Amino acid sequence: MDLALPFVPAAEAAYIGGVSATQMNRLVDEALVPPSLFRKENGARTVARLMGAYASFFFATDAVLLAAARKQVLADVTARLERSQVRDQLFALQEISDADIDWTVATPGRGVVIDIWGYVCEAASRAKEVDNAGKLIIEDPEVMGGVPCFAGTRVPIEHVSASLLAGMDLSEVQAAYPFLTQAHVDAAQIFQDAHPRRGRPRRLNDLSNAEPLKQGHRFLKKRLP
C-alpha cells in the first residue's frame, strides 16, 4: 500500500473536512487541537489529513457542545492515536478502521458518549477522492513550468476547466483532447478545490504553449508540442 503523506497544506485538509481554510487554521491558531497534528516547515504550515475529520466534527457540533468539551474530545482521541502502531496511517486517513482505536469519548459527569467515527469516515472518503485525482494530475517543473497538467500530457487542467465553465460541451473539448474522460474532469475539479491557487488566478492565455479552446472549434488554436 502506498501511504499518502500524513501532513498536507491546510487548504487540502479543509477540503477533506468540508470546511473553509479559515476554519482549519482557527483550530491551530487557537490551540484547539494537540500540537502533534500540525507542523511548520520553511515558513509553511501543514496539518495532518485527520484534521479534516476533526474540523468537521468541531464546527458541526458548535451548537450542542462547548468549545472546551469539543477540544477535550479531540485531545482524548489524539492521545490514543499517538499510542497506536498505525499512527501515521490514521493521521493520513488511509485504510482506517473503527477497530484501530476507540473513536468515542464519554463526557465526565454527564453520561454522554461522543462518537467521531462518522466524521472520520466521511473525511477518509474525501481524502480518497484527492488521492485518486492525484493519479490523473501532475505538477512537474519540466512540464509547462510546473502548472498542474493531466498526467502523460502537457494539457493544463485550468485550460479544460475554463473551457467547460465557458459553456463548451464535454464532447467539444474531447474533440481536441481525445484522452479526456469524465474522470479527468472530476479530478481537475477536486484538485483545484483541494489546492486553490494563491493570489490572482492566472489567465489561460498566460499559460505557455497553450491557448484556450474556442467554442465550436474542433482543434487547438495552437498545438501543444
Short mmCIF file of C-alpha atoms in Angstrom, two decimals:
data_model
loop_
_atom_site.label_atom_id
_atom_site.label_comp_id
_atom_site.label_asym_id
_atom_site.label_seq_id
_atom_site.Cartn_x
_atom_site.Cartn_y
_atom_site.Cartn_z
CA MET A 1 0.00 0.00 0.00
CA ASP A 2 1.30 3.45 -0.91
CA LEU A 3 0.81 5.64 2.14
CA ALA A 4 -0.20 9.23 1.47
CA LEU A 5 1.74 11.89 3.31
CA PRO A 6 0.12 12.39 6.73
CA PHE A 7 0.79 16.15 6.64
CA VAL A 8 -0.63 18.34 3.88
CA PRO A 9 -1.39 22.04 3.29
CA ALA A 10 -4.24 23.38 5.39
CA ALA A 11 -6.33 24.00 2.25
CA GLU A 12 -6.22 20.30 1.34
CA ALA A 13 -7.22 19.25 4.84
CA ALA A 14 -10.02 21.83 4.73
CA TYR A 15 -11.35 20.26 1.51
CA ILE A 16 -11.16 16.81 3.10
CA GLY A 17 -13.19 18.07 6.05
CA GLY A 18 -15.66 20.10 4.04
CA VAL A 19 -14.74 23.28 5.94
CA SER A 20 -13.07 26.54 4.99
CA ALA A 21 -9.33 27.11 5.19
CA THR A 22 -10.08 29.85 7.72
CA GLN A 23 -11.82 27.33 9.97
CA MET A 24 -8.98 24.87 9.58
CA ASN A 25 -6.40 27.47 10.54
CA ARG A 26 -8.51 28.54 13.50
CA LEU A 27 -8.09 25.10 15.07
CA VAL A 28 -4.34 25.64 15.03
CA ASP A 29 -4.19 29.35 15.85
CA GLU A 30 -6.47 28.98 18.87
CA ALA A 31 -4.75 25.77 20.07
CA LEU A 32 -7.97 23.77 19.78
CA VAL A 33 -6.12 20.62 18.67
CA PRO A 34 -2.97 18.92 20.00
CA PRO A 35 0.31 20.22 18.51
CA SER A 36 1.20 16.80 17.09
CA LEU A 37 -1.43 17.41 14.39
CA PHE A 38 0.35 20.31 12.70
CA ARG A 39 3.80 21.45 11.69
CA LYS A 40 5.57 24.48 10.30
CA GLU A 41 8.47 23.90 7.96
CA ASN A 42 10.24 26.56 5.91
CA GLY A 43 7.56 29.03 6.91
CA ALA A 44 4.72 26.87 5.58
CA ARG A 45 2.08 25.27 7.79
CA THR A 46 0.99 21.70 7.19
CA VAL A 47 -1.57 19.69 9.09
CA ALA A 48 -2.45 16.02 9.43
CA ARG A 49 -5.10 14.91 6.98
CA LEU A 50 -7.01 13.69 10.02
CA MET A 51 -7.53 17.34 10.85
CA GLY A 52 -10.20 17.33 8.15
CA ALA A 53 -12.30 14.97 10.27
CA TYR A 54 -11.51 16.93 13.43
CA ALA A 55 -12.54 20.23 11.86
CA SER A 56 -15.75 18.73 10.51
CA PHE A 57 -16.68 17.45 13.99
CA PHE A 58 -15.64 20.64 15.77
CA PHE A 59 -17.71 23.01 13.67
CA ALA A 60 -20.67 20.70 13.06
CA THR A 61 -21.25 20.35 16.81
CA ASP A 62 -20.79 24.02 17.64
CA ALA A 63 -24.43 24.41 18.69
CA VAL A 64 -24.54 21.41 21.01
CA LEU A 65 -21.13 21.22 22.67
CA LEU A 66 -18.99 23.85 24.34
CA ALA A 67 -15.64 24.54 22.70
CA ALA A 68 -13.84 23.19 25.77
CA ALA A 69 -15.73 19.89 25.50
CA ARG A 70 -15.00 19.56 21.79
CA LYS A 71 -11.34 20.34 22.40
CA GLN A 72 -11.17 17.65 25.08
CA VAL A 73 -12.75 15.06 22.78
CA LEU A 74 -10.11 15.70 20.15
CA ALA A 75 -7.33 15.64 22.75
CA ASP A 76 -8.51 12.28 24.14
CA VAL A 77 -8.79 10.66 20.71
CA THR A 78 -5.41 12.02 19.65
CA ALA A 79 -3.77 10.59 22.77
CA ARG A 80 -4.96 7.14 21.69
CA LEU A 81 -3.73 7.74 18.16
CA GLU A 82 -0.29 8.63 19.44
CA ARG A 83 -0.05 5.22 21.11
CA SER A 84 -1.24 3.33 18.05
CA GLN A 85 1.12 1.27 15.91
CA VAL A 86 -0.63 2.67 12.83
CA ARG A 87 -0.40 6.31 13.88
CA ASP A 88 0.84 7.63 10.54
CA GLN A 89 -1.76 5.61 8.66
CA LEU A 90 -4.51 7.14 10.79
CA PHE A 91 -3.05 10.64 10.50
CA ALA A 92 -3.10 10.15 6.72
CA LEU A 93 -6.70 8.84 6.74
CA GLN A 94 -5.72 5.72 4.83
CA GLU A 95 -7.07 2.22 5.36
CA ILE A 96 -8.70 3.26 8.61
CA SER A 97 -10.96 1.06 10.71
CA ASP A 98 -13.05 1.55 13.80
CA ALA A 99 -11.11 -1.42 15.15
CA ASP A 100 -7.83 0.54 15.08
CA ILE A 101 -8.74 2.68 18.09
CA ASP A 102 -11.79 3.73 20.07
CA TRP A 103 -13.22 6.85 18.42
CA THR A 104 -15.65 7.55 21.25
CA VAL A 105 -15.26 9.78 24.30
CA ALA A 106 -17.54 9.85 27.35
CA THR A 107 -18.06 13.31 28.82
CA PRO A 108 -17.38 13.40 32.60
CA GLY A 109 -20.43 13.53 34.84
CA ARG A 110 -22.97 13.77 32.02
CA GLY A 111 -23.11 10.19 30.79
CA VAL A 112 -22.92 11.37 27.18
CA VAL A 113 -20.78 9.40 24.72
CA ILE A 114 -19.47 11.33 21.73
CA ASP A 115 -18.53 9.30 18.67
CA ILE A 116 -16.50 10.98 15.91
CA TRP A 117 -16.18 7.85 13.75
CA GLY A 118 -18.77 9.13 11.26
CA TYR A 119 -16.75 12.30 10.70
CA VAL A 120 -13.61 10.23 10.22
CA CYS A 121 -15.30 8.00 7.62
CA GLU A 122 -16.60 10.97 5.65
CA ALA A 123 -13.21 12.69 5.69
CA ALA A 124 -11.46 9.46 4.65
CA SER A 125 -13.80 9.20 1.66
CA ARG A 126 -12.93 12.73 0.55
CA ALA A 127 -9.23 12.05 1.14
CA LYS A 128 -9.51 9.09 -1.22
CA GLU A 129 -11.03 11.40 -3.83
CA VAL A 130 -7.97 13.64 -3.51
CA ASP A 131 -5.65 10.63 -3.85
CA ASN A 132 -7.47 9.42 -6.96
CA ALA A 133 -7.36 12.89 -8.51
CA GLY A 134 -3.62 12.98 -7.87
CA LYS A 135 -3.17 9.89 -10.04
CA LEU A 136 -4.52 11.80 -13.06
CA ILE A 137 -2.78 15.12 -12.44
CA ILE A 138 0.91 16.03 -12.19
CA GLU A 139 2.92 19.08 -11.17
CA ASP A 140 6.33 18.81 -12.81
CA PRO A 141 8.68 21.79 -13.28
CA GLU A 142 9.74 20.19 -16.57
CA VAL A 143 6.17 20.15 -17.87
CA MET A 144 4.56 23.54 -18.56
CA GLY A 145 6.69 25.12 -15.85
CA GLY A 146 5.02 23.16 -13.08
CA VAL A 147 1.43 24.14 -13.93
CA PRO A 148 -0.92 21.27 -12.93
CA CYS A 149 -1.45 19.13 -16.03
CA PHE A 150 -3.21 15.89 -16.81
CA ALA A 151 -0.76 13.00 -16.35
CA GLY A 152 1.00 11.95 -19.53
CA THR A 153 0.12 15.20 -21.33
CA ARG A 154 1.08 18.86 -21.48
CA VAL A 155 -2.54 19.95 -21.08
CA PRO A 156 -3.13 22.25 -18.07
CA ILE A 157 -6.18 21.33 -16.05
CA GLU A 158 -7.12 25.04 -15.90
CA HIS A 159 -7.33 25.02 -19.67
CA VAL A 160 -10.00 22.33 -19.73
CA SER A 161 -11.89 23.58 -16.67
CA ALA A 162 -12.14 27.10 -18.06
CA SER A 163 -13.39 25.83 -21.41
CA LEU A 164 -16.17 23.88 -19.69
CA LEU A 165 -17.04 26.82 -17.44
CA ALA A 166 -17.28 28.99 -20.54
CA GLY A 167 -20.11 26.79 -21.74
CA MET A 168 -18.44 24.28 -24.00
CA ASP A 169 -19.82 20.75 -24.05
CA LEU A 170 -17.53 17.99 -22.85
CA SER A 171 -17.77 16.39 -26.28
CA GLU A 172 -16.36 19.54 -27.88
CA VAL A 173 -13.41 19.60 -25.50
CA GLN A 174 -12.86 15.88 -26.05
CA ALA A 175 -12.58 16.53 -29.78
CA ALA A 176 -9.40 18.48 -29.04
CA TYR A 177 -8.26 16.25 -26.21
CA PRO A 178 -9.26 12.65 -27.07
CA PHE A 179 -7.73 11.30 -23.85
CA LEU A 180 -10.17 13.32 -21.75
CA THR A 181 -12.81 11.42 -19.76
CA GLN A 182 -15.33 12.43 -17.12
CA ALA A 183 -12.88 11.07 -14.56
CA HIS A 184 -10.30 13.64 -15.73
CA VAL A 185 -12.84 16.45 -15.44
CA ASP A 186 -13.86 15.35 -11.95
CA ALA A 187 -10.21 15.01 -10.92
CA ALA A 188 -9.46 18.53 -12.13
CA GLN A 189 -12.29 19.97 -10.06
CA ILE A 190 -11.25 18.08 -6.94
CA PHE A 191 -7.60 19.06 -7.41
CA GLN A 192 -8.47 22.73 -7.84
CA ASP A 193 -10.75 22.70 -4.79
CA ALA A 194 -8.10 20.98 -2.65
CA HIS A 195 -5.23 23.10 -3.98
CA PRO A 196 -6.57 26.61 -4.62
CA ARG A 197 -4.16 28.95 -6.33
CA ARG A 198 -2.85 31.83 -4.27
CA GLY A 199 -3.28 35.37 -5.49
CA ARG A 200 -4.97 36.42 -8.69
CA PRO A 201 -5.83 33.45 -10.92
CA ARG A 202 -3.60 33.21 -13.95
CA ARG A 203 -5.33 33.88 -17.26
CA LEU A 204 -5.34 30.91 -19.56
CA ASN A 205 -3.64 32.94 -22.28
CA ASP A 206 -0.68 33.33 -19.92
CA LEU A 207 -0.04 29.59 -19.93
CA SER A 208 2.96 28.99 -22.14
CA ASN A 209 2.49 26.90 -25.27
CA ALA A 210 -1.28 26.72 -24.93
CA GLU A 211 -4.32 28.90 -25.56
CA PRO A 212 -7.93 28.23 -24.58
CA LEU A 213 -10.21 26.40 -26.91
CA LYS A 214 -12.71 28.47 -28.84
CA GLN A 215 -16.28 27.28 -28.83
CA GLY A 216 -17.25 25.47 -31.99
CA HIS A 217 -13.65 24.72 -32.97
CA ARG A 218 -12.67 21.07 -33.14
CA PHE A 219 -8.96 21.80 -32.95
CA LEU A 220 -6.47 23.71 -30.84
CA LYS A 221 -5.66 27.25 -31.85
CA LYS A 222 -2.06 26.47 -31.04
CA ARG A 223 -0.97 22.88 -30.92
CA LEU A 224 0.97 21.68 -27.91
CA PRO A 225 4.49 20.47 -28.72
#
